């Protein structure tokens, strides 16, 4: 594909689809062994954490209702054990998610680079290279973690101070300022996420990693603000369409009238739908 085509969102999507189609066996193998376990962990972790959290809350309610009793003391011991189990699970969960996420990134980036450079490529070769590249990605992730932690700390502190300083002003002005502040921090969060993902690619394909990969990522994104906006918008659109696709897959009926009323409630009005939308195509 020509370089000019890759500078547009449609060109990126078409090129990605072309690579996936021409090397579907390789990417299917990578998806089955690396990406599928990652998605399973992301979607299924609540199956373990949910019951533990529910049990902890139930025991805490029992202790509040029966203070000072031997049964309450027994429940208190159970809570300590359950919190320890929950903490151990979350640590293991985060480690596995981090490992599969970095491995998936390394395998995919390396594969695409080999395709463009016309180097011989196989599933075994990719898995053999991944452990070496994984270390560079881990260092980059450590820097990203520090950056995200600092960002969240600043965001929480700023919003908290804003609420304290503006709580006595006009309510409409207070809400407007708070919404604008939240939108600004959300935009910054999206920007940091883009820097992170691009820095991960840089860590595999260039000599830079860690802080230098992040700085290189900022330099590359700065000339492509419009494309970054388009990619972010496309991701948001995809999330919404994916929601309707999931409901259709599970044969959940979509009440478009109720949905329209729900949307109209945000604006204090109700506008009935003039036509129905079919989801079978999804």
Short mmCIF file of C-alpha atoms in Angstrom, two decimals:
data_model
loop_
_atom_site.label_atom_id
_atom_site.label_comp_id
_atom_site.label_asym_id
_atom_site.label_seq_id
_atom_site.Cartn_x
_atom_site.Cartn_y
_atom_site.Cartn_z
CA UNK A 1 0.00 0.00 0.00
CA UNK A 2 1.18 3.54 -0.81
CA UNK A 3 2.40 5.75 2.01
CA UNK A 4 -0.28 8.38 1.28
CA UNK A 5 -3.03 5.82 1.83
CA UNK A 6 -1.67 4.91 5.25
CA UNK A 7 -2.10 8.51 6.37
CA UNK A 8 -5.90 8.11 6.40
CA UNK A 9 -8.05 6.06 8.75
CA UNK A 10 -9.71 4.14 5.92
CA UNK A 11 -6.32 3.22 4.50
CA UNK A 12 -5.15 1.91 7.87
CA UNK A 13 -8.27 -0.23 8.25
CA UNK A 14 -8.01 -1.59 4.70
CA UNK A 15 -4.33 -2.41 5.11
CA UNK A 16 -4.94 -4.13 8.45
CA UNK A 17 -7.69 -6.23 6.91
CA UNK A 18 -5.43 -7.14 3.97
CA UNK A 19 -2.63 -8.33 6.27
CA UNK A 20 -5.05 -10.33 8.38
CA UNK A 21 -6.57 -11.99 5.33
CA UNK A 22 -3.27 -12.91 3.67
CA UNK A 23 -1.78 -14.33 6.87
CA UNK A 24 -4.93 -15.53 8.60
CA UNK A 25 -3.42 -18.87 9.66
CA UNK A 26 -0.57 -17.17 11.54
CA UNK A 27 -2.77 -14.59 13.23
CA UNK A 28 -5.41 -17.17 14.07
CA UNK A 29 -2.74 -19.18 15.88
CA UNK A 30 -1.51 -16.08 17.72
CA UNK A 31 -5.06 -15.09 18.64
CA UNK A 32 -5.86 -18.59 19.91
CA UNK A 33 -2.81 -18.87 22.15
CA UNK A 34 -2.24 -15.28 23.31
CA UNK A 35 -5.19 -12.96 22.67
CA UNK A 36 -7.99 -15.41 23.50
CA UNK A 37 -6.64 -16.16 27.02
CA UNK A 38 -6.24 -12.41 27.56
CA UNK A 39 -9.85 -11.73 26.57
CA UNK A 40 -11.03 -14.63 28.72
CA UNK A 41 -9.20 -13.19 31.73
CA UNK A 42 -10.62 -9.71 31.13
CA UNK A 43 -14.19 -10.95 30.81
CA UNK A 44 -14.23 -13.77 33.37
CA UNK A 45 -12.38 -12.30 36.35
CA UNK A 46 -15.68 -11.23 37.94
CA UNK A 47 -16.68 -14.89 38.18
CA UNK A 48 -14.08 -15.24 40.93
CA UNK A 49 -13.96 -11.75 42.44
CA UNK A 50 -17.74 -11.25 42.42
CA UNK A 51 -18.62 -14.08 44.84
CA UNK A 52 -15.75 -13.12 47.16
CA UNK A 53 -16.84 -9.48 47.32
CA UNK A 54 -20.45 -10.53 47.88
CA UNK A 55 -19.42 -12.86 50.70
CA UNK A 56 -17.33 -10.13 52.35
CA UNK A 57 -20.25 -7.71 52.26
CA UNK A 58 -22.62 -10.33 53.64
CA UNK A 59 -20.27 -11.06 56.55
CA UNK A 60 -19.82 -7.34 57.27
CA UNK A 61 -23.60 -6.87 57.41
CA UNK A 62 -23.87 -9.84 59.78
CA UNK A 63 -21.22 -8.34 62.09
CA UNK A 64 -23.06 -5.00 62.16
CA UNK A 65 -26.30 -6.78 63.09
CA UNK A 66 -24.71 -9.05 65.75
CA UNK A 67 -21.83 -7.08 67.34
CA UNK A 68 -19.80 -8.69 70.12
CA UNK A 69 -21.11 -12.22 69.59
CA UNK A 70 -18.96 -15.29 69.02
CA UNK A 71 -20.55 -15.73 65.58
CA UNK A 72 -19.54 -12.18 64.69
CA UNK A 73 -15.94 -12.87 65.75
CA UNK A 74 -15.95 -15.98 63.59
CA UNK A 75 -17.27 -13.95 60.64
CA UNK A 76 -14.54 -11.36 61.26
CA UNK A 77 -11.88 -14.06 60.91
CA UNK A 78 -13.55 -15.20 57.71
CA UNK A 79 -13.45 -11.66 56.34
CA UNK A 80 -9.70 -11.44 56.94
CA UNK A 81 -9.21 -14.73 55.07
CA UNK A 82 -11.49 -13.62 52.23
CA UNK A 83 -9.66 -10.30 51.84
CA UNK A 84 -6.37 -12.18 51.66
CA UNK A 85 -7.79 -14.49 48.99
CA UNK A 86 -9.18 -11.53 47.03
CA UNK A 87 -5.84 -9.71 47.17
CA UNK A 88 -3.94 -12.80 46.04
CA UNK A 89 -6.38 -13.30 43.18
CA UNK A 90 -6.07 -9.72 41.98
CA UNK A 91 -2.27 -9.87 42.06
CA UNK A 92 -2.28 -13.10 40.03
CA UNK A 93 -4.91 -11.65 37.69
CA UNK A 94 -2.93 -8.48 37.02
CA UNK A 95 0.27 -10.44 36.42
CA UNK A 96 -1.41 -12.78 33.92
CA UNK A 97 -3.16 -9.89 32.14
CA UNK A 98 0.11 -7.97 31.92
CA UNK A 99 2.01 -10.99 30.64
CA UNK A 100 -0.51 -11.94 27.94
CA UNK A 101 -1.01 -8.29 26.95
CA UNK A 102 2.72 -7.70 26.42
CA UNK A 103 3.22 -11.05 24.71
CA UNK A 104 0.29 -10.40 22.35
CA UNK A 105 1.64 -6.96 21.50
CA UNK A 106 5.16 -8.25 20.87
CA UNK A 107 3.96 -11.13 18.68
CA UNK A 108 1.61 -8.99 16.58
CA UNK A 109 4.04 -6.11 16.05
CA UNK A 110 6.92 -8.42 15.17
CA UNK A 111 4.75 -10.37 12.73
CA UNK A 112 3.55 -7.27 10.86
CA UNK A 113 7.10 -5.90 10.65
CA UNK A 114 8.35 -9.21 9.20
CA UNK A 115 5.54 -9.14 6.64
CA UNK A 116 6.49 -5.65 5.48
CA UNK A 117 10.20 -6.52 5.29
CA UNK A 118 9.39 -9.83 3.53
CA UNK A 119 11.29 -11.87 6.09
CA UNK A 120 10.42 -15.55 6.51
CA UNK A 121 7.74 -15.87 9.14
CA UNK A 122 6.18 -18.72 11.07
CA UNK A 123 4.29 -19.23 14.31
CA UNK A 124 7.27 -20.99 15.90
CA UNK A 125 9.66 -18.18 14.92
CA UNK A 126 7.36 -15.52 16.38
CA UNK A 127 7.08 -17.32 19.70
CA UNK A 128 10.86 -17.73 19.77
CA UNK A 129 11.45 -13.99 19.38
CA UNK A 130 8.70 -12.80 21.73
CA UNK A 131 10.51 -13.53 25.06
CA UNK A 132 13.41 -11.27 24.05
CA UNK A 133 11.18 -8.39 22.98
CA UNK A 134 8.96 -8.83 26.03
CA UNK A 135 11.64 -7.42 28.35
CA UNK A 136 11.75 -4.14 26.43
CA UNK A 137 7.97 -3.89 26.56
CA UNK A 138 7.99 -4.49 30.30
CA UNK A 139 10.37 -1.57 30.87
CA UNK A 140 8.16 0.65 28.71
CA UNK A 141 5.11 -0.45 30.66
CA UNK A 142 6.83 0.42 33.94
CA UNK A 143 7.34 3.99 32.73
CA UNK A 144 3.74 4.13 31.50
CA UNK A 145 2.53 2.90 34.90
CA UNK A 146 4.38 5.75 36.63
CA UNK A 147 2.95 8.27 34.15
CA UNK A 148 -0.62 6.98 34.56
CA UNK A 149 -0.31 6.94 38.36
CA UNK A 150 0.88 10.56 38.32
CA UNK A 151 -1.92 11.51 35.92
CA UNK A 152 -4.63 9.98 38.12
CA UNK A 153 -3.18 11.60 41.22
CA UNK A 154 -3.17 15.04 39.58
CA UNK A 155 -6.65 14.51 38.13
CA UNK A 156 -8.19 13.47 41.46
CA UNK A 157 -6.48 16.30 43.34
CA UNK A 158 -7.50 18.91 40.76
CA UNK A 159 -11.14 17.82 40.66
CA UNK A 160 -11.28 17.66 44.46
CA UNK A 161 -9.85 21.17 44.86
CA UNK A 162 -12.19 22.46 42.15
CA UNK A 163 -15.21 21.05 43.96
CA UNK A 164 -14.10 22.58 47.26
CA UNK A 165 -13.44 26.01 45.74
CA UNK A 166 -16.58 26.21 43.57
CA UNK A 167 -19.13 24.46 45.76
CA UNK A 168 -20.63 27.79 46.92
CA UNK A 169 -20.89 29.42 43.47
CA UNK A 170 -23.80 29.26 41.04
CA UNK A 171 -24.78 25.62 40.52
CA UNK A 172 -25.00 25.92 36.72
CA UNK A 173 -21.52 27.44 36.52
CA UNK A 174 -20.21 24.80 38.91
CA UNK A 175 -21.58 21.96 36.75
CA UNK A 176 -20.24 23.50 33.52
CA UNK A 177 -16.73 23.92 34.94
CA UNK A 178 -16.75 20.42 36.42
CA UNK A 179 -17.92 18.84 33.15
CA UNK A 180 -15.30 20.73 31.13
CA UNK A 181 -12.62 19.66 33.59
CA UNK A 182 -13.68 16.01 33.39
CA UNK A 183 -13.74 16.16 29.58
CA UNK A 184 -10.25 17.67 29.56
CA UNK A 185 -8.88 14.92 31.77
CA UNK A 186 -10.68 12.27 29.70
CA UNK A 187 -9.09 13.64 26.52
CA UNK A 188 -5.71 13.56 28.22
CA UNK A 189 -6.38 9.96 29.27
CA UNK A 190 -7.09 9.00 25.65
CA UNK A 191 -3.91 10.79 24.57
CA UNK A 192 -1.83 8.94 27.17
CA UNK A 193 -3.34 5.63 26.06
CA UNK A 194 -2.36 6.35 22.45
CA UNK A 195 1.17 7.24 23.56
CA UNK A 196 1.37 3.97 25.48
CA UNK A 197 0.23 1.77 22.59
CA UNK A 198 2.48 3.49 20.07
CA UNK A 199 5.41 3.32 22.50
CA UNK A 200 4.85 -0.44 22.72
CA UNK A 201 5.24 -0.72 18.95
CA UNK A 202 8.33 1.48 19.06
CA UNK A 203 9.86 -0.73 21.76
CA UNK A 204 9.67 -3.68 19.35
CA UNK A 205 10.62 -2.03 16.05
CA UNK A 206 13.22 0.55 17.16
CA UNK A 207 16.17 0.74 19.54
CA UNK A 208 14.23 2.96 21.95
CA UNK A 209 12.29 1.60 24.90
CA UNK A 210 11.17 2.82 28.29
CA UNK A 211 11.21 6.61 28.68
CA UNK A 212 12.83 7.12 25.28
CA UNK A 213 10.07 5.12 23.57
CA UNK A 214 7.47 7.33 25.24
CA UNK A 215 9.27 10.48 24.09
CA UNK A 216 9.55 9.05 20.58
CA UNK A 217 5.83 8.21 20.65
CA UNK A 218 4.95 11.80 21.58
CA UNK A 219 7.05 13.08 18.67
CA UNK A 220 5.31 10.76 16.20
CA UNK A 221 1.77 11.50 17.39
CA UNK A 222 2.34 15.31 17.39
CA UNK A 223 2.20 15.45 13.57
CA UNK A 224 -0.93 13.32 13.38
CA UNK A 225 -3.44 14.91 15.72
CA UNK A 226 -6.27 14.64 13.18
CA UNK A 227 -5.61 10.96 12.56
CA UNK A 228 -5.41 10.34 16.32
CA UNK A 229 -8.81 11.99 16.69
CA UNK A 230 -10.26 9.85 13.90
CA UNK A 231 -8.89 6.62 15.41
CA UNK A 232 -10.30 7.55 18.83
CA UNK A 233 -13.69 8.37 17.32
CA UNK A 234 -13.72 5.08 15.40
CA UNK A 235 -12.97 3.19 18.61
CA UNK A 236 -15.87 4.87 20.40
CA UNK A 237 -18.21 4.08 17.51
CA UNK A 238 -17.04 0.48 17.52
CA UNK A 239 -17.78 0.12 21.24
CA UNK A 240 -21.36 1.26 20.74
CA UNK A 241 -21.93 -0.99 17.72
CA UNK A 242 -20.35 -3.87 19.64
CA UNK A 243 -22.93 -3.35 22.40
CA UNK A 244 -25.81 -3.84 19.96
CA UNK A 245 -24.03 -6.77 18.32
CA UNK A 246 -23.68 -8.52 21.70
CA UNK A 247 -27.38 -8.07 22.47
CA UNK A 248 -28.28 -9.44 19.03
CA UNK A 249 -25.94 -12.43 19.47
CA UNK A 250 -27.60 -13.34 22.77
CA UNK A 251 -31.04 -12.99 21.16
CA UNK A 252 -31.95 -10.10 23.45
CA UNK A 253 -34.81 -8.08 22.02
CA UNK A 254 -34.02 -4.39 21.59
CA UNK A 255 -36.97 -2.20 22.57
CA UNK A 256 -36.27 0.78 20.34
CA UNK A 257 -39.18 2.77 21.79
CA UNK A 258 -37.88 2.33 25.33
CA UNK A 259 -34.37 3.18 24.14
CA UNK A 260 -35.63 6.36 22.51
CA UNK A 261 -37.42 7.34 25.73
CA UNK A 262 -34.23 6.66 27.67
CA UNK A 263 -32.21 8.89 25.33
CA UNK A 264 -34.87 11.59 25.38
CA UNK A 265 -34.81 11.62 29.17
CA UNK A 266 -31.26 13.04 29.06
CA UNK A 267 -32.64 16.16 27.38
CA UNK A 268 -35.91 16.21 29.28
CA UNK A 269 -37.90 15.27 26.21
CA UNK A 270 -39.18 12.27 24.31
CA UNK A 271 -38.96 11.87 20.54
CA UNK A 272 -40.58 8.64 19.23
CA UNK A 273 -38.74 6.57 16.67
CA UNK A 274 -40.02 6.84 13.12
CA UNK A 275 -38.53 3.54 11.96
CA UNK A 276 -37.09 0.35 13.38
CA UNK A 277 -33.52 -0.80 13.02
CA UNK A 278 -32.68 -4.39 12.16
CA UNK A 279 -29.63 -5.90 13.88
CA UNK A 280 -29.44 -9.18 11.97
CA UNK A 281 -26.69 -7.80 9.73
CA UNK A 282 -24.39 -7.48 12.72
#
